[in-house]
JSON list of C-alpha atoms in Angstrom, two decimals:
[
{"chain": "Y", "resi": 1, "resn": "MET", "atom": "CA", "xyz": [0.00, 0.00, 0.00]},
{"chain": "Y", "resi": 2, "resn": "GLN", "atom": "CA", "xyz": [1.38, 3.35, -0.98]},
{"chain": "Y", "resi": 3, "resn": "VAL", "atom": "CA", "xyz": [0.51, 6.91, 0.02]},
{"chain": "Y", "resi": 4, "resn": "PHE", "atom": "CA", "xyz": [2.19, 10.03, -1.33]},
{"chain": "Y", "resi": 5, "resn": "VAL", "atom": "CA", "xyz": [3.16, 12.91, 0.98]},
{"chain": "Y", "resi": 6, "resn": "ARG", "atom": "CA", "xyz": [2.47, 16.24, -0.71]},
{"chain": "Y", "resi": 7, "resn": "ASP", "atom": "CA", "xyz": [4.00, 19.51, 0.49]},
{"chain": "Y", "resi": 8, "resn": "ASN", "atom": "CA", "xyz": [5.40, 17.81, 3.62]},
{"chain": "Y", "resi": 9, "resn": "ASN", "atom": "CA", "xyz": [1.83, 17.34, 4.85]},
{"chain": "Y", "resi": 10, "resn": "VAL", "atom": "CA", "xyz": [2.27, 14.14, 6.84]},
{"chain": "Y", "resi": 11, "resn": "ASP", "atom": "CA", "xyz": [-1.07, 14.44, 8.66]},
{"chain": "Y", "resi": 12, "resn": "GLN", "atom": "CA", "xyz": [-3.02, 14.37, 5.41]},
{"chain": "Y", "resi": 13, "resn": "ALA", "atom": "CA", "xyz": [-0.98, 11.40, 4.17]},
{"chain": "Y", "resi": 14, "resn": "LEU", "atom": "CA", "xyz": [-1.63, 9.58, 7.45]},
{"chain": "Y", "resi": 15, "resn": "ARG", "atom": "CA", "xyz": [-5.38, 10.18, 7.13]},
{"chain": "Y", "resi": 16, "resn": "ALA", "atom": "CA", "xyz": [-5.28, 8.86, 3.56]},
{"chain": "Y", "resi": 17, "resn": "LEU", "atom": "CA", "xyz": [-3.36, 5.78, 4.71]},
{"chain": "Y", "resi": 18, "resn": "LYS", "atom": "CA", "xyz": [-5.86, 5.08, 7.49]},
{"chain": "Y", "resi": 19, "resn": "LYS", "atom": "CA", "xyz": [-8.75, 5.43, 5.05]},
{"chain": "Y", "resi": 20, "resn": "LYS", "atom": "CA", "xyz": [-7.13, 3.00, 2.60]},
{"chain": "Y", "resi": 21, "resn": "MET", "atom": "CA", "xyz": [-6.43, 0.52, 5.39]},
{"chain": "Y", "resi": 22, "resn": "GLN", "atom": "CA", "xyz": [-10.02, 0.82, 6.61]},
{"chain": "Y", "resi": 23, "resn": "ARG", "atom": "CA", "xyz": [-11.37, 0.13, 3.10]},
{"chain": "Y", "resi": 24, "resn": "GLU", "atom": "CA", "xyz": [-9.10, -2.88, 2.67]},
{"chain": "Y", "resi": 25, "resn": "GLY", "atom": "CA", "xyz": [-10.21, -4.32, 6.01]},
{"chain": "Y", "resi": 26, "resn": "ILE", "atom": "CA", "xyz": [-6.72, -4.43, 7.50]},
{"chain": "Y", "resi": 27, "resn": "PHE", "atom": "CA", "xyz": [-7.85, -3.15, 10.91]},
{"chain": "Y", "resi": 28, "resn": "ARG", "atom": "CA", "xyz": [-10.55, -5.82, 11.10]},
{"chain": "Y", "resi": 29, "resn": "GLU", "atom": "CA", "xyz": [-8.00, -8.47, 10.13]},
{"chain": "Y", "resi": 30, "resn": "MET", "atom": "CA", "xyz": [-5.53, -7.28, 12.78]},
{"chain": "Y", "resi": 31, "resn": "LYS", "atom": "CA", "xyz": [-8.22, -7.32, 15.47]},
{"chain": "Y", "resi": 32, "resn": "ARG", "atom": "CA", "xyz": [-9.27, -10.82, 14.44]},
{"chain": "Y", "resi": 33, "resn": "ARG", "atom": "CA", "xyz": [-5.71, -12.16, 14.48]},
{"chain": "Y", "resi": 34, "resn": "LYS", "atom": "CA", "xyz": [-4.89, -10.67, 17.87]},
{"chain": "Y", "resi": 35, "resn": "ALA", "atom": "CA", "xyz": [-5.93, -13.92, 19.56]},
{"chain": "Y", "resi": 36, "resn": "TYR", "atom": "CA", "xyz": [-6.20, -17.51, 18.37]},
{"chain": "Y", "resi": 37, "resn": "GLU", "atom": "CA", "xyz": [-9.47, -18.40, 16.71]},
{"chain": "Y", "resi": 38, "resn": "LYS", "atom": "CA", "xyz": [-10.62, -21.98, 17.01]},
{"chain": "Y", "resi": 39, "resn": "PRO", "atom": "CA", "xyz": [-11.64, -23.69, 13.76]},
{"chain": "Y", "resi": 40, "resn": "SER", "atom": "CA", "xyz": [-15.22, -24.03, 14.98]},
{"chain": "Y", "resi": 41, "resn": "GLU", "atom": "CA", "xyz": [-15.35, -20.29, 15.78]},
{"chain": "Y", "resi": 42, "resn": "ARG", "atom": "CA", "xyz": [-13.90, -19.54, 12.36]},
{"chain": "Y", "resi": 43, "resn": "LYS", "atom": "CA", "xyz": [-16.56, -21.63, 10.61]},
{"chain": "Y", "resi": 44, "resn": "THR", "atom": "CA", "xyz": [-19.30, -19.93, 12.63]},
{"chain": "Y", "resi": 45, "resn": "ARG", "atom": "CA", "xyz": [-17.95, -16.47, 11.81]},
{"chain": "Y", "resi": 46, "resn": "GLU", "atom": "CA", "xyz": [-17.55, -17.23, 8.11]},
{"chain": "Y", "resi": 47, "resn": "LYS", "atom": "CA", "xyz": [-21.07, -18.68, 7.95]},
{"chain": "Y", "resi": 48, "resn": "ALA", "atom": "CA", "xyz": [-22.51, -15.58, 9.63]},
{"chain": "Y", "resi": 49, "resn": "GLU", "atom": "CA", "xyz": [-20.60, -13.33, 7.20]},
{"chain": "Y", "resi": 50, "resn": "ALA", "atom": "CA", "xyz": [-21.93, -15.30, 4.23]},
{"chain": "Y", "resi": 51, "resn": "ILE", "atom": "CA", "xyz": [-25.50, -15.00, 5.53]},
{"chain": "Y", "resi": 52, "resn": "ARG", "atom": "CA", "xyz": [-25.02, -11.26, 6.06]},
{"chain": "Y", "resi": 53, "resn": "ARG", "atom": "CA", "xyz": [-23.70, -10.83, 2.52]},
{"chain": "Y", "resi": 54, "resn": "ALA", "atom": "CA", "xyz": [-26.60, -12.83, 1.04]},
{"chain": "Y", "resi": 55, "resn": "ARG", "atom": "CA", "xyz": [-29.18, -10.80, 2.98]},
{"chain": "Y", "resi": 56, "resn": "LYS", "atom": "CA", "xyz": [-27.58, -7.55, 1.87]},
{"chain": "Y", "resi": 57, "resn": "ALA", "atom": "CA", "xyz": [-27.55, -8.67, -1.77]},
{"chain": "Y", "resi": 58, "resn": "ALA", "atom": "CA", "xyz": [-31.20, -9.74, -1.54]},
{"chain": "Y", "resi": 59, "resn": "ARG", "atom": "CA", "xyz": [-32.15, -6.41, 0.06]},
{"chain": "Y", "resi": 60, "resn": "LYS", "atom": "CA", "xyz": [-30.34, -4.44, -2.64]},
{"chain": "Y", "resi": 61, "resn": "GLN", "atom": "CA", "xyz": [-32.01, -6.52, -5.38]},
{"chain": "Y", "resi": 62, "resn": "ALA", "atom": "CA", "xyz": [-35.44, -5.96, -3.82]},
{"chain": "Y", "resi": 63, "resn": "GLN", "atom": "CA", "xyz": [-34.76, -2.21, -3.65]},
{"chain": "Y", "resi": 64, "resn": "ARG", "atom": "CA", "xyz": [-33.72, -2.18, -7.31]},
{"chain": "Y", "resi": 65, "resn": "GLU", "atom": "CA", "xyz": [-36.90, -4.04, -8.29]},
{"chain": "Y", "resi": 66, "resn": "GLY", "atom": "CA", "xyz": [-39.03, -1.67, -6.24]},
{"chain": "Y", "resi": 67, "resn": "LEU", "atom": "CA", "xyz": [-40.37, -4.30, -3.85]},
{"chain": "Y", "resi": 68, "resn": "ILE", "atom": "CA", "xyz": [-39.12, -2.35, -0.83]},
{"chain": "Y", "resi": 69, "resn": "PRO", "atom": "CA", "xyz": [-38.44, 1.38, -0.58]},
{"chain": "Y", "resi": 70, "resn": "PRO", "atom": "CA", "xyz": [-34.86, 2.67, -0.71]},
{"chain": "Y", "resi": 71, "resn": "PRO", "atom": "CA", "xyz": [-33.23, 3.58, 2.61]},
{"chain": "Y", "resi": 72, "resn": "GLN", "atom": "CA", "xyz": [-34.06, 7.01, 4.03]},
{"chain": "Y", "resi": 73, "resn": "THR", "atom": "CA", "xyz": [-31.34, 9.56, 4.63]},
{"chain": "Y", "resi": 74, "resn": "PRO", "atom": "CA", "xyz": [-31.25, 11.71, 7.78]},
{"chain": "Y", "resi": 75, "resn": "GLY", "atom": "CA", "xyz": [-32.74, 14.56, 5.73]},
{"chain": "Y", "resi": 76, "resn": "GLY", "atom": "CA", "xyz": [-35.84, 12.40, 5.22]},
{"chain": "Y", "resi": 77, "resn": "ARG", "atom": "CA", "xyz": [-35.48, 11.93, 1.48]},
{"chain": "Y", "resi": 78, "resn": "ALA", "atom": "CA", "xyz": [-33.86, 9.08, -0.39]},
{"chain": "Y", "resi": 79, "resn": "PRO", "atom": "CA", "xyz": [-30.76, 10.02, -2.38]},
{"chain": "Y", "resi": 80, "resn": "SER", "atom": "CA", "xyz": [-31.19, 10.58, -6.12]},
{"chain": "Y", "resi": 81, "resn": "VAL", "atom": "CA", "xyz": [-34.77, 9.40, -6.36]},
{"chain": "Y", "resi": 82, "resn": "ARG", "atom": "CA", "xyz": [-34.98, 10.50, -9.98]},
{"chain": "Y", "resi": 83, "resn": "THR", "atom": "CA", "xyz": [-31.94, 8.40, -10.88]},
{"chain": "Y", "resi": 84, "resn": "ALA", "atom": "CA", "xyz": [-33.50, 5.38, -9.18]},
{"chain": "Y", "resi": 85, "resn": "GLU", "atom": "CA", "xyz": [-36.72, 5.90, -11.14]},
{"chain": "Y", "resi": 86, "resn": "VAL", "atom": "CA", "xyz": [-34.82, 6.05, -14.42]},
{"chain": "Y", "resi": 87, "resn": "VAL", "atom": "CA", "xyz": [-32.86, 2.90, -13.58]},
{"chain": "Y", "resi": 88, "resn": "LEU", "atom": "CA", "xyz": [-35.99, 1.04, -12.49]},
{"chain": "Y", "resi": 89, "resn": "SER", "atom": "CA", "xyz": [-37.87, 2.02, -15.63]},
{"chain": "Y", "resi": 90, "resn": "PHE", "atom": "CA", "xyz": [-34.95, 0.85, -17.76]},
{"chain": "Y", "resi": 91, "resn": "LEU", "atom": "CA", "xyz": [-34.79, -2.47, -15.90]},
{"chain": "Y", "resi": 92, "resn": "ALA", "atom": "CA", "xyz": [-38.54, -2.95, -16.25]},
{"chain": "Y", "resi": 93, "resn": "LYS", "atom": "CA", "xyz": [-38.36, -2.30, -20.00]},
{"chain": "Y", "resi": 94, "resn": "TYR", "atom": "CA", "xyz": [-35.42, -4.69, -20.35]},
{"chain": "Y", "resi": 95, "resn": "ARG", "atom": "CA", "xyz": [-37.22, -7.42, -18.39]},
{"chain": "Y", "resi": 96, "resn": "ARG", "atom": "CA", "xyz": [-40.40, -6.99, -20.44]},
{"chain": "Y", "resi": 97, "resn": "GLU", "atom": "CA", "xyz": [-38.44, -7.44, -23.65]},
{"chain": "Y", "resi": 98, "resn": "ALA", "atom": "CA", "xyz": [-36.62, -10.48, -22.25]},
{"chain": "Y", "resi": 99, "resn": "ARG", "atom": "CA", "xyz": [-39.94, -12.00, -21.11]},
{"chain": "Y", "resi": 100, "resn": "ARG", "atom": "CA", "xyz": [-41.52, -11.43, -24.52]},
{"chain": "Y", "resi": 101, "resn": "THR", "atom": "CA", "xyz": [-38.55, -13.03, -26.22]},
{"chain": "Y", "resi": 102, "resn": "ARG", "atom": "CA", "xyz": [-38.64, -16.06, -23.91]},
{"chain": "Y", "resi": 103, "resn": "LYS", "atom": "CA", "xyz": [-42.43, -16.34, -24.25]},
{"chain": "Y", "resi": 104, "resn": "SER", "atom": "CA", "xyz": [-42.31, -16.15, -28.04]},
{"chain": "Y", "resi": 105, "resn": "GLN", "atom": "CA", "xyz": [-39.53, -18.75, -28.14]},
{"chain": "Y", "resi": 106, "resn": "CYS", "atom": "CA", "xyz": [-41.54, -21.11, -25.94]},
{"chain": "Y", "resi": 107, "resn": "SER", "atom": "CA", "xyz": [-44.98, -20.71, -27.49]},
{"chain": "Y", "resi": 108, "resn": "GLY", "atom": "CA", "xyz": [-43.86, -20.17, -31.06]},
{"chain": "Y", "resi": 109, "resn": "ARG", "atom": "CA", "xyz": [-45.52, -16.76, -31.34]},
{"chain": "Y", "resi": 110, "resn": "ALA", "atom": "CA", "xyz": [-45.01, -13.23, -30.09]},
{"chain": "Y", "resi": 111, "resn": "PHE", "atom": "CA", "xyz": [-47.64, -11.14, -28.36]},
{"chain": "Y", "resi": 112, "resn": "ALA", "atom": "CA", "xyz": [-50.11, -9.50, -30.69]},
{"chain": "Y", "resi": 113, "resn": "PRO", "atom": "CA", "xyz": [-50.19, -5.69, -30.50]},
{"chain": "Y", "resi": 114, "resn": "GLY", "atom": "CA", "xyz": [-52.50, -4.62, -27.70]},
{"chain": "Y", "resi": 115, "resn": "GLU", "atom": "CA", "xyz": [-52.58, -8.09, -26.13]},
{"chain": "Y", "resi": 116, "resn": "LYS", "atom": "CA", "xyz": [-52.21, -8.16, -22.36]},
{"chain": "Y", "resi": 117, "resn": "GLN", "atom": "CA", "xyz": [-49.22, -9.75, -20.74]},
{"chain": "Y", "resi": 118, "resn": "VAL", "atom": "CA", "xyz": [-49.92, -10.62, -17.11]},
{"chain": "Y", "resi": 119, "resn": "THR", "atom": "CA", "xyz": [-46.97, -11.00, -14.77]},
{"chain": "Y", "resi": 120, "resn": "ASP", "atom": "CA", "xyz": [-46.87, -11.64, -11.03]},
{"chain": "Y", "resi": 121, "resn": "ARG", "atom": "CA", "xyz": [-47.08, -7.92, -10.14]},
{"chain": "Y", "resi": 122, "resn": "THR", "atom": "CA", "xyz": [-48.10, -5.87, -13.14]},
{"chain": "Y", "resi": 123, "resn": "VAL", "atom": "CA", "xyz": [-50.08, -5.98, -16.36]},
{"chain": "Y", "resi": 124, "resn": "TYR", "atom": "CA", "xyz": [-48.17, -4.65, -19.36]},
{"chain": "Y", "resi": 125, "resn": "LEU", "atom": "CA", "xyz": [-49.65, -3.75, -22.74]},
{"chain": "Y", "resi": 126, "resn": "ARG", "atom": "CA", "xyz": [-47.55, -4.09, -25.83]},
{"chain": "Y", "resi": 127, "resn": "LYS", "atom": "CA", "xyz": [-47.70, -0.93, -27.90]},
{"chain": "Y", "resi": 128, "resn": "GLN", "atom": "CA", "xyz": [-48.79, -1.09, -31.48]},
{"chain": "Y", "resi": 129, "resn": "THR", "atom": "CA", "xyz": [-45.94, -0.56, -33.84]},
{"chain": "Y", "resi": 130, "resn": "VAL", "atom": "CA", "xyz": [-46.46, 1.55, -36.93]},
{"chain": "Y", "resi": 131, "resn": "GLY", "atom": "CA", "xyz": [-44.27, 0.49, -39.77]}
]
């Protein structure tokens, strides 16, 4: 790990080093290695970490899909709500197209214009194409 000292400002370089070490998880590793960890304790800890990671990934996925609201900030408003709406609308459009493609491959036909497509949460209408 490398940190540059600019203008003999050692304090700033030290803060940068600490931040890098924090991000890399070196402090957590040092604390964990301070004492011996039994293999059974290690397995338990690793299992708990894996469960925590899986829950976090599932929560993030549910937030992206709009099943649960995004986390609130101390100001009371979620960050970049407009960006989230744009991303969610893009994902919904992409999923609709993928579903139509899969459905047409399975049934041998595509949806007719104006025909309803019913999913688990929403009803989508395919727009008529003029061509």
